[in-house]
Tab-separated table of C-alpha atoms in Angstrom:
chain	number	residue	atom	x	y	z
A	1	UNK	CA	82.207	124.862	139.816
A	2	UNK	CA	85.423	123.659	137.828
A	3	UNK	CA	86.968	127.542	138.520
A	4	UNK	CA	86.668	127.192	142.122
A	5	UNK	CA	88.416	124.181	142.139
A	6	UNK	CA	91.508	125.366	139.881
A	7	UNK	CA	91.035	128.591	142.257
A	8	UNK	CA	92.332	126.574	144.745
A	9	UNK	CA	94.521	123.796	143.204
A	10	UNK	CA	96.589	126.191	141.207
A	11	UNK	CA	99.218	123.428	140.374
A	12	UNK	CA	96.140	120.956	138.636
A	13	UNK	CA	96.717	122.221	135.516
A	14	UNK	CA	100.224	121.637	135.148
A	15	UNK	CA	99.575	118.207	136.564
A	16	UNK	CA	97.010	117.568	133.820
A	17	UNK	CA	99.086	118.721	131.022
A	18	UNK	CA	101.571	116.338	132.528
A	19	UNK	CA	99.378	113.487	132.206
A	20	UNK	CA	97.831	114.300	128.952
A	21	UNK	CA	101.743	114.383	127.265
A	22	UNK	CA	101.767	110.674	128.955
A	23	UNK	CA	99.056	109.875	127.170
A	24	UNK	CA	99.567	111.135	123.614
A	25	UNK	CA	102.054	108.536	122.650
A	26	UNK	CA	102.983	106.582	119.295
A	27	UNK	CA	99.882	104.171	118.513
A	28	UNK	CA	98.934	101.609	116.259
A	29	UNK	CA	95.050	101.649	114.546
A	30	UNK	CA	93.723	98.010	113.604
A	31	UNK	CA	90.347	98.322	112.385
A	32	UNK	CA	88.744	100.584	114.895
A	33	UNK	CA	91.259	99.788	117.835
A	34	UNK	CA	94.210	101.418	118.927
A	35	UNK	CA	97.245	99.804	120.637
A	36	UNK	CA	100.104	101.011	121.799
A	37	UNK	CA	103.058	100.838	119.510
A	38	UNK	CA	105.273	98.907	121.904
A	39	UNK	CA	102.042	97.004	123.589
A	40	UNK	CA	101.350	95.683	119.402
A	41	UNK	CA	104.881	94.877	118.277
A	42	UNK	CA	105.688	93.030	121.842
A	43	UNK	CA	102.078	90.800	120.878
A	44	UNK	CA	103.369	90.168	117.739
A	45	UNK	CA	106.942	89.085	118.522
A	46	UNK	CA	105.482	86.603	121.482
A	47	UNK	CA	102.705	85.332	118.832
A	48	UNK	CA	106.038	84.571	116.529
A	49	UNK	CA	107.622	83.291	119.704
A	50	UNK	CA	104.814	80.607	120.204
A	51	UNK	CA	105.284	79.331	116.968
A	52	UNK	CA	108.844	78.818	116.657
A	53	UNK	CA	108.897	77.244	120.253
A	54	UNK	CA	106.080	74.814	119.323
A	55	UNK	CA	108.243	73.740	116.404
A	56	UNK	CA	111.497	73.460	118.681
A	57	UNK	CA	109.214	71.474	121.470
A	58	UNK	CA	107.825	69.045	119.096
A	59	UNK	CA	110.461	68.994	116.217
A	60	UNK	CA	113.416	65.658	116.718
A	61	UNK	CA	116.026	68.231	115.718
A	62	UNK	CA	118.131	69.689	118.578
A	63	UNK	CA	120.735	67.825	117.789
A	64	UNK	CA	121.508	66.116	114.146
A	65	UNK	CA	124.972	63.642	112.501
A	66	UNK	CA	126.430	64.990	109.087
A	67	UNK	CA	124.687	62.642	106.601
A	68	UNK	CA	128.184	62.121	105.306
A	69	UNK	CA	129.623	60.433	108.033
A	70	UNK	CA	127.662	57.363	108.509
A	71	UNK	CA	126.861	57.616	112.093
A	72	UNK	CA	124.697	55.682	113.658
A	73	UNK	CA	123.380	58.500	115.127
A	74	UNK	CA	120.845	60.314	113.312
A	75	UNK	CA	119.069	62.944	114.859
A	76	UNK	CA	117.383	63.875	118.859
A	77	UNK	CA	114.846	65.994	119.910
A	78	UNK	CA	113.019	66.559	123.522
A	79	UNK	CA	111.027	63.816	123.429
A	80	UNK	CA	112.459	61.112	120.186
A	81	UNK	CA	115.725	59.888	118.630
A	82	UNK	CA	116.496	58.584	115.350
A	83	UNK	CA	119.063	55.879	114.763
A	84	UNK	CA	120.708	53.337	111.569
A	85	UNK	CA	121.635	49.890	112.725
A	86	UNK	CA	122.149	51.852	116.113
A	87	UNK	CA	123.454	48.874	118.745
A	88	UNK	CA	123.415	50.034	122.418
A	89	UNK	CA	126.357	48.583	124.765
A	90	UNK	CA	123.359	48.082	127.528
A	91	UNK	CA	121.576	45.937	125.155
A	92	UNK	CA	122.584	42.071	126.525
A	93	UNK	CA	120.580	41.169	122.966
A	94	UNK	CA	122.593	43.924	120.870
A	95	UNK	CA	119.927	44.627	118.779
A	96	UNK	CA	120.101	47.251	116.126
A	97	UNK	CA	117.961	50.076	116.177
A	98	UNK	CA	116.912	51.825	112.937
A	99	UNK	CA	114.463	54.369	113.022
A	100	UNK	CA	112.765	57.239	114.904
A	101	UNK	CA	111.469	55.603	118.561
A	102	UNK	CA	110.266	58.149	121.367
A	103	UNK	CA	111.691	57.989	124.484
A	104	UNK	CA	109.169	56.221	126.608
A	105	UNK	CA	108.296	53.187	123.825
A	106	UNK	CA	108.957	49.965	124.549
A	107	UNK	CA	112.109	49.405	122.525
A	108	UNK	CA	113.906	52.235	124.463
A	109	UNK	CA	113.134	50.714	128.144
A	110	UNK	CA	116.661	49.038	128.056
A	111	UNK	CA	118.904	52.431	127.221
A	112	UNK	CA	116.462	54.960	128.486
A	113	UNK	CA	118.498	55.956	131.248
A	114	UNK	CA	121.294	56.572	128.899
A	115	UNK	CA	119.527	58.748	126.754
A	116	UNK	CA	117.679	61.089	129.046
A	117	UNK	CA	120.218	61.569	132.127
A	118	UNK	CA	119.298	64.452	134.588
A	119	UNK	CA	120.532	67.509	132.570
A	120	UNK	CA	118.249	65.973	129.908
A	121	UNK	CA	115.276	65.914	131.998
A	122	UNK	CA	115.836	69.584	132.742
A	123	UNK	CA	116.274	70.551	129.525
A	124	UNK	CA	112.720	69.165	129.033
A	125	UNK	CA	111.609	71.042	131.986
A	126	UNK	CA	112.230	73.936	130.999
A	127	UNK	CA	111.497	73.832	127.662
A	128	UNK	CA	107.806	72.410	128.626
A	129	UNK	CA	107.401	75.703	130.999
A	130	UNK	CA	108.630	78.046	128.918
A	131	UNK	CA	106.216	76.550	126.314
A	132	UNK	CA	103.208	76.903	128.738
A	133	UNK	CA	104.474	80.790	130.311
A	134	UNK	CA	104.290	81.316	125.908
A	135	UNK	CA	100.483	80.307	125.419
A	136	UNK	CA	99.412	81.926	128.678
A	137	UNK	CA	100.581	85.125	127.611
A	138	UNK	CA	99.395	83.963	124.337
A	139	UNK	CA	95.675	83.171	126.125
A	140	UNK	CA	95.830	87.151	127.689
A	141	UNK	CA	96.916	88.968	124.840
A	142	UNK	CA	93.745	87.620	122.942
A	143	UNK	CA	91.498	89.136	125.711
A	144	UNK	CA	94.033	92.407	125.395
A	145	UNK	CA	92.812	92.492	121.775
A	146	UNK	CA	88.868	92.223	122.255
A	147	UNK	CA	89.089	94.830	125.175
A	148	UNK	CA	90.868	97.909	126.179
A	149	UNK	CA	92.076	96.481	129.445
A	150	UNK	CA	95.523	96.553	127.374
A	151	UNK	CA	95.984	100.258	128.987
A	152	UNK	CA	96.096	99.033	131.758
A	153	UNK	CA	99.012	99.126	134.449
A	154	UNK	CA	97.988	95.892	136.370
A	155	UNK	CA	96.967	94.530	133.303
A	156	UNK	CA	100.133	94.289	131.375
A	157	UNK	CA	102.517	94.186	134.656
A	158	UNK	CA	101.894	90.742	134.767
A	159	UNK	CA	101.870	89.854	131.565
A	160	UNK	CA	105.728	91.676	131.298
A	161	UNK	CA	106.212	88.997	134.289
A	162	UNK	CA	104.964	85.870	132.405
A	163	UNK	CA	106.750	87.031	129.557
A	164	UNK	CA	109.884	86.977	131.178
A	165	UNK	CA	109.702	83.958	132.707
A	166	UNK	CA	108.976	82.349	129.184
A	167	UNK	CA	112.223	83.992	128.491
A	168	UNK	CA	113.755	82.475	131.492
A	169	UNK	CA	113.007	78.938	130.937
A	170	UNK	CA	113.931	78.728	127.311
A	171	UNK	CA	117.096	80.329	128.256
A	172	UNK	CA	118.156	77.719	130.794
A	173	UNK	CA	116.875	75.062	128.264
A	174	UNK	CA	119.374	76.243	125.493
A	175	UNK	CA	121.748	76.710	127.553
A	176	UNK	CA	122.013	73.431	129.783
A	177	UNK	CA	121.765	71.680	126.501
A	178	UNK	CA	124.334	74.001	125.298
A	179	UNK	CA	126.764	72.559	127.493
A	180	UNK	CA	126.224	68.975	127.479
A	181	UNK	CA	124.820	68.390	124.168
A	182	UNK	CA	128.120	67.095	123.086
A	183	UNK	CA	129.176	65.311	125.948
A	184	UNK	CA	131.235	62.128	124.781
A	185	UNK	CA	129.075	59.825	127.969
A	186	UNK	CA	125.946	60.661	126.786
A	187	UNK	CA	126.027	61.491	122.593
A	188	UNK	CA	128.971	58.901	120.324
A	189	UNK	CA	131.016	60.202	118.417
A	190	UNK	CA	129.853	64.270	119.079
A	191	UNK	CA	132.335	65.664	116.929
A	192	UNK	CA	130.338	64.511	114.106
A	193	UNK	CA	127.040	66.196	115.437
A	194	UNK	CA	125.844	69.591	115.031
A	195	UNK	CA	123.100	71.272	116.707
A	196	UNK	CA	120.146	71.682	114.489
A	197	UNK	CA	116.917	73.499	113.759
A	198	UNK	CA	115.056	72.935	116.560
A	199	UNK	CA	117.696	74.126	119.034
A	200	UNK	CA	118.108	77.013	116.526
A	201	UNK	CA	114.515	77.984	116.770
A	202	UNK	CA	114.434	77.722	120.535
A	203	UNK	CA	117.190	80.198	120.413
A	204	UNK	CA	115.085	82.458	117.965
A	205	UNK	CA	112.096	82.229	120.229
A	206	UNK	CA	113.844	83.197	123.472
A	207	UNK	CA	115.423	86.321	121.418
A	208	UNK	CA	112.135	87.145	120.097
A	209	UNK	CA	110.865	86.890	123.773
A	210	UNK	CA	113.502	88.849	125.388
A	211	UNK	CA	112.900	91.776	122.768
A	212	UNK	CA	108.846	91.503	124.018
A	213	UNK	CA	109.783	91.602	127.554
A	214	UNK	CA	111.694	94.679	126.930
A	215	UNK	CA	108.946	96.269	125.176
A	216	UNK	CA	106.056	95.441	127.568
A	217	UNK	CA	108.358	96.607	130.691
A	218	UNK	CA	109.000	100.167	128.850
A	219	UNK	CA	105.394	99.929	128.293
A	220	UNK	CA	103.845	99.299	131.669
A	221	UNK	CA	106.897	102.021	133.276
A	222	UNK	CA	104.308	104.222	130.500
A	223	UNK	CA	100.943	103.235	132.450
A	224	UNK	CA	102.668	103.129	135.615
A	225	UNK	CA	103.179	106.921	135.310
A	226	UNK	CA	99.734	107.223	134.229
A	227	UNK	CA	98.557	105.225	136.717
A	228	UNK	CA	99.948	107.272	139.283
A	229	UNK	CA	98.827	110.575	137.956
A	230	UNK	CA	95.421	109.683	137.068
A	231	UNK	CA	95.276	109.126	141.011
A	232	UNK	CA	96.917	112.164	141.782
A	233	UNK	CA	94.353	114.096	139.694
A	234	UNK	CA	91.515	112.153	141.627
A	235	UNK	CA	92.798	113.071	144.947
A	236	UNK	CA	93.216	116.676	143.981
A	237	UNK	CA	89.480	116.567	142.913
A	238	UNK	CA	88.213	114.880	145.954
A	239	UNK	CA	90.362	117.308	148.678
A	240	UNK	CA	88.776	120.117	146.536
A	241	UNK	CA	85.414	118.939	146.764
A	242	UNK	CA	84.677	119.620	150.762
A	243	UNK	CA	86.701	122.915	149.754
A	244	UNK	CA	84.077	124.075	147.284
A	245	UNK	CA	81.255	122.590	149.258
A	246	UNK	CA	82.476	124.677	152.825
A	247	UNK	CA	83.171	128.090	150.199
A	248	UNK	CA	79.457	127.809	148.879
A	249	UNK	CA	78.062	127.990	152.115
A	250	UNK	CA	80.102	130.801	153.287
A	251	UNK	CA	78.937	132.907	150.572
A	252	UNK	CA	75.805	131.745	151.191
A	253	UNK	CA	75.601	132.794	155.027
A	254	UNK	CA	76.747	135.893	153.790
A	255	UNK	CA	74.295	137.036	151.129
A	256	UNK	CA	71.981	136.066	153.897
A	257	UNK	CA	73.420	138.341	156.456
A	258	UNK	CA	73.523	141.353	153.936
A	259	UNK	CA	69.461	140.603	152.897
A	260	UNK	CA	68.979	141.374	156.504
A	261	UNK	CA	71.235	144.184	156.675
């Protein structure tokens, strides 16, 4: 039955071969599962991603004093500062402040304002989505690894989407604190502070995540073609299926005819 169809879709063939030169493409083999070369070193860049952006979200170190200097400054993060005999101009008591204190205890209620002003809060807003964008494509890669819905066009489209809007946010986070990180109103005495690890490894993990985003969009403009062809193929099939179907019975009627003859 296959010859009457390629009797009368001439051009299938070439559109097969097409889609089978699509297919065969560099691949990776982890125990007995393939991946996709791009589709496995994207996974593991974002997997490396997650980790240095949990470090940068939870580490005090975005911005740090030379230990030389004596500041009273010590060190910031999203979410704590660390001071030595730190004494707030707010403060009616001036009260030093020695130690590491998060932002929303107690003994920071008098200068909190000062220390988290609106570009701060979006700093941590971004950060904390760009953290959550990471472990949702985190969450689907693990099903991409226990399946093989990871060859898939509408599969990884989205996750190429999430991905880059991980990217996104811890962009906008480095850079807003980029700027204003040593602004004289909000940080004393900046030009003895430094940015530090954590803001380091928030840069790290939006490179790493840019480089994945790259990779997953070359990889679903892959499945995207295959996609496309696969349906191609089916629709060739199906408008040669009546085809067949009305040739049978012609021959049929015919063979009839000539028995009677």
């Amino acid at each position: 039955m296959r010859e009457n169809y390629i009797d009368y879709l001439p051009e299938l063939d070439d559109l097969q071969r097409s889609f089978n030169d699509t297919q065969r493409r560099k691949m990776v083999k982890i125990g007995q599962a393939f991946f996709s070369a791009k589709f496995f070193v994207a996974s593991i860049l974002i997997f490396v991603s997650g980790l240095f952006t949990l470090c940068s979200f939870a580490g005090p170190y975005w911005s740090q004093s030379y230990p030389s200097t004596g500041n009273e400054f010590k060190n910031i993060g999203l979410w704590e500062a660390c001071f030595y005999r730190y004494r707030h101009w707010k403060d009616d008591n001036q009260k030093p402040y020695t130690g590491c204190f998060w932002f929303w205890s107690p003994d920071m209620i008098r200068f909190r304002d000062w220390i988290m002003p609106p570009w701060f809060i979006a700093v941590q807003f971004f950060a904390c989505f760009g953290l959550i964008f990471t472990f949702v494509v985190l969450a689907f890669l693990a099903v991409s690894f226990m399946t093989n819905i990871r060859f898939k066009f509408y599969f990884v489209f989205p996750i190429t989407i999430l991905t880059f809007f991980a990217q996104i946010n811890m962009f906008l986070a480095l850079l807003v604190y980029g700027i204003n990180g040593d602004n004289r109103e909000w940080m004393p005495r900046p030009e003895f502070n430094v940015y530090s690890w954590s803001y380091w490894f928030e840069l790290v993990a939006s490179f790493f995540m840019l480089i994945a985003t790259i990779l997953l969009l070359l990889e679903s403009k892959v499945l995207y073609i295959i996609y496309k062809k696969n349906r191609a193929i089916k629709r060739q099939y199906e408008t040669a299926l009546p085809l067949n179907s009305n040739l049978n019975l012609n021959m049929n009627a015919s063979l009839s005819n000539s028995n009677y003859a």
